[in-house]
């Protein structure tokens, strides 16, 4: 099929999930309409809102700020701000605390961050895309992405071909765009799996996110909003990182055996675990694309990097990718330049080193926290104690985690 110059789109985003959707909305706000292609169907609003998702995302202040910038924030049906974080070793002496407990639900501005069910965030972004975008297509199958002369050509299963000056691959961990652009990835198989489900405890969580390092791996208790107002404050989402064989064994337990195990392993910290929703198990692998950009193509979010869920930072670093990419694109567009090689290199330069460092530090912490070697046990206990005793160090950790520093020199600065 032959296309003339006017058929060339400015930008096509493959993947309209959390990160791709945010990117499209930031670009629309900057006066650039992206074509968004997503493989999934439109979410059913009532069904999505009425079912509790067993998993939550811990959103940083930077992500919250970006969602407010594109007016997605007010569309979120539920979220659970948290004011404290507690991390400790079960068989050691190290412990670290950030923030404080809170018996009442705090305003998100006064919180360390907030917990949101991914389905609700997807729904809110999707509703906004339907309002704001002129070309948002769902249930689309991309069959080929190929580089032409000065353009990329995207082939769809229905025979349509789209020509564009810029392809943004936001199509998740198994990115087809990444594969089609021949960008290699480094994979680190942790030989671990995560188990996730929602649980109810007999004592309230007091808006504190907790993480215990067990011999087998970290177990996180993350406060979540409840569908039932009478049970507000008692529900949490757990993410338990385990060696593969333990994960298989724990998934096969009956609900009663599993809740008893959780009560025991968490040292009854919130009384007893009395209810648990069905458990989901997922393999854990870190992935890092060797390049984030090619001429006229950029990868963002999980398409570029997947990190250990230990830090709860995956979507947050993806949203920072979106912000930096949009910032450099819109900055150069003002000068009459669109998606130039140097613009894209600038995006890669500002994101890849930071994301790789985050990935490696999470892998190191994951290894240190499961190691039983005495020097490692000593170092981790000593490290946690040192951080706990130094306010400046804790402030530095929090500042790194909230992501606002990375937005500082951009149009999205707070
Ligand atoms: C157990 C667990 C806990 C986590 N907890 C946290 C947390 O607390 N905080 C946090 O920040 N992160 C967390 N993460 C990570 C977070 O979920 C991901 O980083 C985030 O969802 C990535 O967003 P994304 O938009 O890049 O990719 P995705 O959310 O995977 O979206 C990809 C989109 O692309 C579409 N797509 C895929 N293939 C194609 C194709 N070929 N054509 C068109 N469309 C396509 C999909 O339909 C989807 O809409 C966690 C992850 C796990 C597994």
Coordinates of C-alpha atoms and ligand atoms in Angstrom, one line a residue:
X1 CA 0.0 0.0 0.0
X2 CA 1.5 3.4 -0.9
X3 CA 1.1 6.3 1.5
X4 CA 1.8 10.0 0.9
X5 CA 3.5 12.4 3.3
X6 CA 0.2 13.5 4.9
X7 CA -0.4 9.9 6.0
X8 CA 2.6 10.0 8.3
X9 CA 1.5 10.2 11.9
X10 CA 3.6 12.1 14.5
X11 CA 3.5 9.3 17.1
X12 CA 2.0 5.9 17.6
X13 CA 2.0 4.3 21.1
X14 CA 1.8 0.6 21.1
X15 CA 0.3 -0.4 24.6
X16 CA -2.3 1.8 26.3
X17 CA -1.7 0.5 29.8
X18 CA -0.6 2.5 32.8
X19 CA 2.6 3.9 31.3
X20 CA 1.5 4.2 27.6
X21 CA -1.8 5.8 28.7
X22 CA -0.1 8.4 30.8
X23 CA 2.3 9.2 28.0
X24 CA -0.6 9.7 25.5
X25 CA -2.3 12.0 28.0
X26 CA 0.8 14.0 28.8
X27 CA 1.5 14.5 25.0
X28 CA -2.2 15.5 24.4
X29 CA -1.8 18.1 27.1
X30 CA 1.3 19.4 25.3
X31 CA -0.6 19.7 22.0
X32 CA 0.4 16.4 20.4
X33 CA -2.3 13.8 19.6
X34 CA -0.9 10.2 19.7
X35 CA -2.5 7.2 18.1
X36 CA -2.8 4.6 20.8
X37 CA -3.1 0.9 20.0
X38 CA -3.9 -1.6 22.7
X39 CA -4.5 -5.4 22.4
X40 CA -6.9 -5.5 25.4
X41 CA -10.6 -4.7 25.2
X42 CA -12.2 -1.7 27.0
X43 CA -12.8 -2.4 30.7
X44 CA -16.3 -2.7 32.0
X45 CA -16.7 0.2 34.4
X46 CA -19.2 -1.2 36.9
X47 CA -17.6 -4.7 36.9
X48 CA -14.1 -3.2 37.5
X49 CA -15.2 -1.0 40.3
X50 CA -17.2 -3.6 42.1
X51 CA -14.5 -6.3 42.3
X52 CA -11.6 -5.9 44.6
X53 CA -8.3 -6.6 42.9
X54 CA -6.0 -8.7 45.2
X55 CA -2.9 -6.8 44.2
X56 CA -2.1 -3.1 44.7
X57 CA 0.5 -0.7 43.3
X58 CA 2.3 1.6 45.8
X59 CA 2.2 4.9 44.0
X60 CA 4.9 7.4 44.8
X61 CA 4.3 11.2 45.2
X62 CA 5.8 11.8 41.7
X63 CA 3.3 9.3 40.1
X64 CA 0.4 10.9 42.0
X65 CA 1.5 14.3 40.8
X66 CA 1.6 13.1 37.2
X67 CA -1.8 11.5 37.4
X68 CA -3.2 14.8 38.9
X69 CA -1.5 16.7 36.0
X70 CA -3.5 14.8 33.4
X71 CA -6.7 14.8 35.6
X72 CA -6.8 11.1 36.0
X73 CA -6.5 11.3 39.8
X74 CA -10.1 12.3 40.5
X75 CA -11.4 9.4 38.4
X76 CA -9.9 6.8 40.7
X77 CA -12.7 4.8 42.4
X78 CA -10.6 3.7 45.5
X79 CA -7.2 4.2 46.9
X80 CA -5.6 3.8 50.3
X81 CA -3.0 6.4 51.4
X82 CA -0.3 5.2 53.8
X83 CA 1.6 7.2 56.3
X84 CA 4.2 4.7 57.6
X85 CA 6.6 2.0 56.4
X86 CA 8.1 -0.6 58.6
X87 CA 10.8 -3.0 57.4
X88 CA 12.5 -5.6 59.6
X89 CA 14.3 -9.0 59.6
X90 CA 12.5 -11.8 61.3
X91 CA 15.7 -13.6 62.4
X92 CA 17.9 -10.5 63.0
X93 CA 17.9 -7.3 64.9
X94 CA 17.7 -4.8 62.1
X95 CA 14.5 -2.7 61.8
X96 CA 13.7 0.5 60.0
X97 CA 10.7 2.8 60.3
X98 CA 9.6 5.6 58.1
X99 CA 6.7 8.0 58.9
X100 CA 4.1 7.1 61.5
X101 CA 0.9 5.1 62.2
X102 CA -2.4 6.8 61.6
X103 CA -5.8 5.6 62.9
X104 CA -7.7 7.8 60.4
X105 CA -7.3 7.7 56.7
X106 CA -4.9 10.6 55.9
X107 CA -5.2 13.0 53.0
X108 CA -2.9 11.8 50.2
X109 CA -0.9 15.1 50.4
X110 CA 0.1 14.1 53.9
X111 CA 0.9 10.5 53.1
X112 CA 4.1 8.8 52.0
X113 CA 2.2 7.5 49.0
X114 CA -1.0 5.6 48.2
X115 CA -2.0 2.0 47.3
X116 CA -4.2 1.6 44.2
X117 CA -5.6 -1.5 42.6
X118 CA -4.1 -1.7 39.1
X119 CA -7.5 -2.4 37.5
X120 CA -8.9 0.8 38.9
X121 CA -5.9 2.8 37.7
X122 CA -6.2 1.2 34.3
X123 CA -9.9 2.1 34.2
X124 CA -9.3 5.7 35.2
X125 CA -6.6 6.2 32.5
X126 CA -8.8 4.5 29.9
X127 CA -11.8 6.8 30.7
X128 CA -9.5 9.8 30.3
X129 CA -8.0 8.5 27.0
X130 CA -11.6 8.0 25.7
X131 CA -12.3 11.6 26.5
X132 CA -9.1 13.2 25.3
X133 CA -7.7 11.2 22.5
X134 CA -8.9 11.4 18.9
X135 CA -7.4 8.0 17.9
X136 CA -7.5 5.4 20.7
X137 CA -8.0 1.8 19.4
X138 CA -8.5 -1.2 21.5
X139 CA -8.4 -5.0 20.7
X140 CA -5.8 -4.2 18.0
X141 CA -3.4 -6.9 16.9
X142 CA 0.0 -5.5 15.7
X143 CA 1.5 -8.1 13.4
X144 CA 4.7 -6.3 12.3
X145 CA 6.7 -3.2 13.1
X146 CA 9.3 -2.4 10.5
X147 CA 11.7 0.5 9.8
X148 CA 11.2 2.3 6.5
X149 CA 13.1 5.3 5.2
X150 CA 12.6 8.0 7.9
X151 CA 9.5 6.3 9.2
X152 CA 8.3 3.2 11.0
X153 CA 5.5 1.1 9.5
X154 CA 3.1 -0.7 11.8
X155 CA 1.1 -3.5 10.3
X156 CA -2.2 -4.5 11.9
X157 CA -4.0 -7.8 11.6
X158 CA -6.9 -6.3 9.7
X159 CA -4.5 -5.2 7.0
X160 CA -4.1 -1.6 8.0
X161 CA -0.7 0.0 7.8
X162 CA 0.2 3.0 9.9
X163 CA 3.3 5.1 9.1
X164 CA 4.8 7.2 11.9
X165 CA 7.8 9.3 12.7
X166 CA 7.9 7.9 16.2
X167 CA 6.9 4.6 17.7
X168 CA 6.7 4.3 21.5
X169 CA 6.8 0.8 22.8
X170 CA 4.7 0.7 26.0
X171 CA 3.5 -2.9 25.5
X172 CA 4.7 -4.4 28.8
X173 CA 7.3 -7.0 29.8
X174 CA 7.0 -9.2 26.7
X175 CA 7.2 -6.2 24.4
X176 CA 6.5 -7.0 20.7
X177 CA 7.8 -3.6 19.7
X178 CA 11.2 -4.3 21.4
X179 CA 11.4 -7.7 19.6
X180 CA 10.6 -6.2 16.2
X181 CA 13.2 -3.4 16.7
X182 CA 15.8 -6.1 17.4
X183 CA 16.6 -4.7 20.9
X184 CA 18.1 -7.3 23.1
X185 CA 17.3 -7.7 26.8
X186 CA 19.3 -8.9 29.7
X187 CA 17.3 -11.3 31.9
X188 CA 18.0 -12.2 35.5
X189 CA 15.9 -15.2 36.6
X190 CA 15.6 -15.0 40.4
X191 CA 14.3 -18.6 40.5
X192 CA 11.7 -17.1 42.7
X193 CA 8.0 -16.6 42.4
X194 CA 5.6 -14.1 44.0
X195 CA 2.4 -15.0 45.6
X196 CA -0.2 -12.3 45.9
X197 CA -3.7 -12.1 47.4
X198 CA -5.8 -9.9 49.6
X199 CA -6.1 -10.7 53.3
X200 CA -8.0 -9.5 56.4
X201 CA -6.4 -9.3 59.8
X202 CA -8.0 -9.0 63.3
X203 CA -6.1 -5.8 64.0
X204 CA -6.1 -2.7 61.8
X205 CA -3.1 -1.8 59.6
X206 CA -3.1 1.8 60.9
X207 CA -2.0 2.9 57.4
X208 CA 1.4 1.3 57.6
X209 CA 3.0 -0.7 54.8
X210 CA 5.0 -3.5 56.3
X211 CA 7.7 -5.8 55.0
X212 CA 9.3 -8.7 56.8
X213 CA 12.4 -10.3 55.5
X214 CA 12.0 -14.1 56.2
X215 CA 14.7 -16.7 55.5
X216 CA 12.7 -17.6 52.3
X217 CA 12.3 -14.0 51.1
X218 CA 10.4 -10.8 51.8
X219 CA 6.7 -10.8 52.8
X220 CA 4.9 -7.5 52.3
X221 CA 1.6 -6.4 53.9
X222 CA 0.2 -3.4 52.0
X223 CA -2.9 -1.6 53.2
X224 CA -5.7 -1.5 50.8
X225 CA -9.1 0.1 50.5
X226 CA -12.1 -2.2 51.4
X227 CA -15.3 -2.6 49.4
X228 CA -17.1 -2.9 52.7
X229 CA -16.9 0.3 54.7
X230 CA -17.3 -1.6 58.0
X231 CA -14.1 -3.5 57.2
X232 CA -12.1 -0.4 56.3
X233 CA -8.7 -0.5 57.8
X234 CA -8.4 -4.3 58.1
X235 CA -7.7 -5.4 54.5
X236 CA -4.2 -5.7 53.0
X237 CA -2.7 -7.0 49.8
X238 CA 0.3 -9.3 50.4
X239 CA 3.2 -10.0 48.1
X240 CA 5.3 -12.9 49.2
X241 CA 8.5 -13.5 47.3
X242 CA 9.6 -17.2 47.6
X243 CA 11.9 -19.8 46.0
X244 CA 9.9 -21.6 43.3
X245 CA 9.4 -24.8 45.2
X246 CA 8.0 -23.0 48.3
X247 CA 5.7 -20.9 46.2
X248 CA 4.2 -24.1 44.6
X249 CA 3.8 -25.6 48.1
X250 CA 2.1 -22.5 49.6
X251 CA -0.2 -22.0 46.6
X252 CA -1.5 -25.5 47.1
X253 CA -2.4 -25.0 50.8
X254 CA -6.0 -24.8 51.9
X255 CA -7.2 -21.3 52.9
X256 CA -7.1 -22.2 56.6
X257 CA -3.5 -23.5 56.3
X258 CA -2.4 -20.5 54.4
X259 CA -3.9 -17.9 56.8
X260 CA -2.4 -19.8 59.7
X261 CA 1.0 -19.8 58.0
X262 CA 0.8 -16.0 57.4
X263 CA -0.2 -15.4 61.0
X264 CA 2.8 -17.4 62.2
X265 CA 5.3 -16.0 59.8
X266 CA 4.3 -12.4 60.5
X267 CA 4.7 -13.0 64.3
X268 CA 1.0 -12.1 64.9
X269 CA 2.0 -8.5 64.1
X270 CA -1.6 -7.6 63.3
X271 CA -3.3 -10.4 65.3
X272 CA -4.6 -13.2 63.2
X273 CA -5.0 -13.4 59.4
X274 CA -8.7 -14.5 59.2
X275 CA -9.5 -14.3 55.5
X276 CA -7.6 -14.6 52.2
X277 CA -8.8 -14.3 48.6
X278 CA -7.6 -16.8 46.0
X279 CA -3.8 -16.7 45.5
X280 CA -2.1 -15.7 42.3
X281 CA 1.5 -16.8 41.6
X282 CA 3.8 -15.1 39.1
X283 CA 7.4 -15.9 38.2
X284 CA 10.0 -13.2 39.1
X285 CA 12.5 -12.2 36.5
X286 CA 14.3 -8.9 36.1
X287 CA 14.6 -7.6 32.5
X288 CA 16.5 -4.7 31.1
X289 CA 16.5 -3.6 27.5
X290 CA 20.1 -3.0 26.2
X291 CA 18.9 0.2 24.5
X292 CA 15.8 2.2 25.2
X293 CA 15.8 4.0 21.8
X294 CA 16.4 3.4 18.1
X295 CA 16.1 6.0 15.4
X296 CA 12.4 7.0 15.6
X297 CA 11.5 4.5 18.4
X298 CA 11.5 4.5 22.2
X299 CA 10.7 2.0 24.8
X300 CA 9.1 2.9 28.1
X301 CA 7.8 1.2 31.3
X302 CA 8.0 -2.6 31.5
X303 CA 8.9 -2.8 27.8
X304 CA 12.2 -1.2 28.8
X305 CA 12.7 -2.7 32.3
X306 CA 11.1 -5.0 34.8
X307 CA 12.5 -4.9 38.4
X308 CA 12.0 -7.0 41.5
X309 CA 8.6 -6.1 43.2
X310 CA 10.5 -5.8 46.5
X311 CA 10.6 -2.0 46.3
X312 CA 7.1 -1.6 44.7
X313 CA 8.7 0.8 42.2
X314 CA 7.9 -0.8 38.7
X315 CA 5.1 1.5 37.6
X316 CA 6.6 4.5 39.3
X317 CA 9.8 4.3 37.3
X318 CA 7.7 3.7 34.2
X319 CA 5.7 6.9 34.9
X320 CA 9.0 8.8 35.3
X321 CA 10.1 7.4 31.8
X322 CA 6.8 8.8 30.5
X323 CA 7.4 12.2 32.0
X324 CA 11.0 12.5 30.8
X325 CA 10.2 11.3 27.3
X326 CA 7.3 13.7 27.0
X327 CA 9.4 16.5 28.4
X328 CA 12.3 16.1 25.9
X329 CA 9.9 15.6 23.0
X330 CA 7.8 18.7 23.8
X331 CA 10.8 20.8 24.6
X332 CA 12.4 20.0 21.1
X333 CA 9.1 20.4 19.4
X334 CA 9.0 24.0 20.4
X335 CA 12.2 24.4 18.5
X336 CA 10.6 22.8 15.5
X337 CA 12.3 19.4 15.9
X338 CA 10.2 16.3 16.4
X339 CA 11.6 12.9 17.7
X340 CA 15.1 13.6 16.5
X341 CA 17.7 11.0 17.2
X342 CA 19.4 13.3 19.8
X343 CA 16.0 14.0 21.5
X344 CA 15.6 10.3 22.0
X345 CA 19.2 9.8 23.1
X346 CA 18.6 12.5 25.7
X347 CA 15.6 10.5 27.0
X348 CA 17.7 7.3 27.2
X349 CA 20.6 9.1 28.9
X350 CA 18.3 10.5 31.6
X351 CA 16.5 7.3 32.4
X352 CA 18.5 4.2 31.6
X353 CA 21.3 4.6 34.1
X354 CA 18.9 5.3 36.9
X355 CA 16.6 2.4 36.1
X356 CA 19.5 0.0 35.8
X357 CA 20.9 1.2 39.1
X358 CA 17.5 0.6 40.7
X359 CA 17.2 -2.8 39.2
X360 CA 20.7 -3.9 40.4
X361 CA 20.2 -2.6 43.9
X362 CA 16.8 -4.4 44.2
X363 CA 18.5 -7.6 43.0
X364 CA 21.3 -7.1 45.6
X365 CA 18.9 -6.4 48.4
X366 CA 16.8 -9.5 47.4
X367 CA 19.9 -11.6 47.6
X368 CA 21.2 -10.1 50.8
X369 CA 17.9 -10.5 52.5
X370 CA 17.6 -14.2 51.7
X371 CA 21.2 -15.1 52.3
X372 CA 22.0 -16.9 55.6
X373 CA 25.8 -16.3 55.3
X374 CA 26.9 -14.7 58.5
X375 CA 28.7 -11.6 57.0
X376 CA 25.7 -10.9 54.9
X377 CA 23.3 -11.3 57.9
X378 CA 25.6 -9.0 59.9
X379 CA 25.8 -6.4 57.1
X380 CA 22.0 -6.3 56.6
X381 CA 21.3 -6.0 60.3
X382 CA 24.0 -3.4 60.7
X383 CA 22.8 -1.5 57.6
X384 CA 19.2 -1.3 58.8
X385 CA 20.3 -0.2 62.2
X386 CA 22.5 2.5 60.8
X387 CA 19.8 3.9 58.6
X388 CA 17.3 3.7 61.4
X389 CA 19.5 5.9 63.6
X390 CA 20.2 8.6 61.0
X391 CA 17.4 10.9 60.1
X392 CA 19.4 12.4 57.2
X393 CA 19.9 8.9 55.7
X394 CA 16.2 8.1 56.1
X395 CA 15.2 11.4 54.5
X396 CA 17.6 10.6 51.6
X397 CA 15.9 7.2 51.1
X398 CA 12.4 8.8 51.1
X399 CA 13.4 11.5 48.7
X400 CA 14.8 8.9 46.3
X401 CA 11.6 6.8 46.7
X402 CA 9.1 9.6 46.1
X403 CA 10.6 10.4 42.7
X404 CA 10.0 14.2 42.9
X405 CA 13.7 14.9 42.5
X406 CA 13.6 13.4 39.0
X407 CA 10.8 15.7 37.9
X408 CA 12.7 18.8 39.2
X409 CA 14.1 20.2 36.0
X410 CA 11.1 19.3 33.8
X411 CA 7.8 21.0 32.9
X412 CA 6.2 18.6 35.5
X413 CA 8.2 19.9 38.5
X414 CA 6.2 20.2 41.7
Ligands
LIG1 C1 3.2 -8.7 42.1 C2 3.6 -7.3 41.5 C3 3.5 -6.3 42.4 C4 3.9 -5.0 41.9 N1 3.8 -4.0 42.8 C5 4.1 -2.8 42.3 C6 4.0 -1.6 43.2 O1 3.6 -1.7 44.3 N2 4.3 -0.4 42.7 C7 4.8 -0.3 41.4 O2 5.1 0.9 41.0 N3 4.8 -1.3 40.5 C8 4.5 -2.5 41.0 N4 4.6 -3.6 40.1 C9 5.0 -3.4 38.7 C10 3.9 -2.8 37.8 O3 2.7 -3.6 37.9 C11 4.3 -2.7 36.4 O4 5.6 -2.0 36.4 C12 3.4 -1.8 35.5 O5 2.1 -2.4 35.4 C13 4.0 -1.6 34.1 O6 3.1 -0.8 33.3 P1 3.2 -0.8 31.7 O7 2.2 0.2 31.3 O8 4.7 -0.5 31.3 O9 2.9 -2.2 31.3 P2 1.5 -3.0 31.4 O10 0.8 -2.6 32.6 O11 1.9 -4.4 31.3 O12 0.7 -2.5 30.1 C14 1.0 -3.0 28.8 C15 -0.1 -2.7 27.9 O13 0.2 -3.0 26.6 C16 -0.8 -3.8 26.0 N5 -0.1 -4.7 25.0 C17 0.7 -5.7 25.3 N6 1.1 -6.3 24.1 C18 0.6 -5.6 23.1 C19 0.6 -5.6 21.7 N7 1.4 -6.5 21.1 N8 -0.1 -4.8 21.0 C20 -0.8 -3.8 21.6 N9 -0.9 -3.7 22.9 C21 -0.2 -4.5 23.7 C22 -1.5 -4.5 27.1 O14 -2.8 -4.8 26.8 C23 -1.4 -3.4 28.2 O15 -2.5 -2.5 28.2 C24 4.3 -4.9 40.5 C25 4.4 -6.0 39.7 C26 4.0 -7.2 40.2 C27 4.1 -8.4 39.3

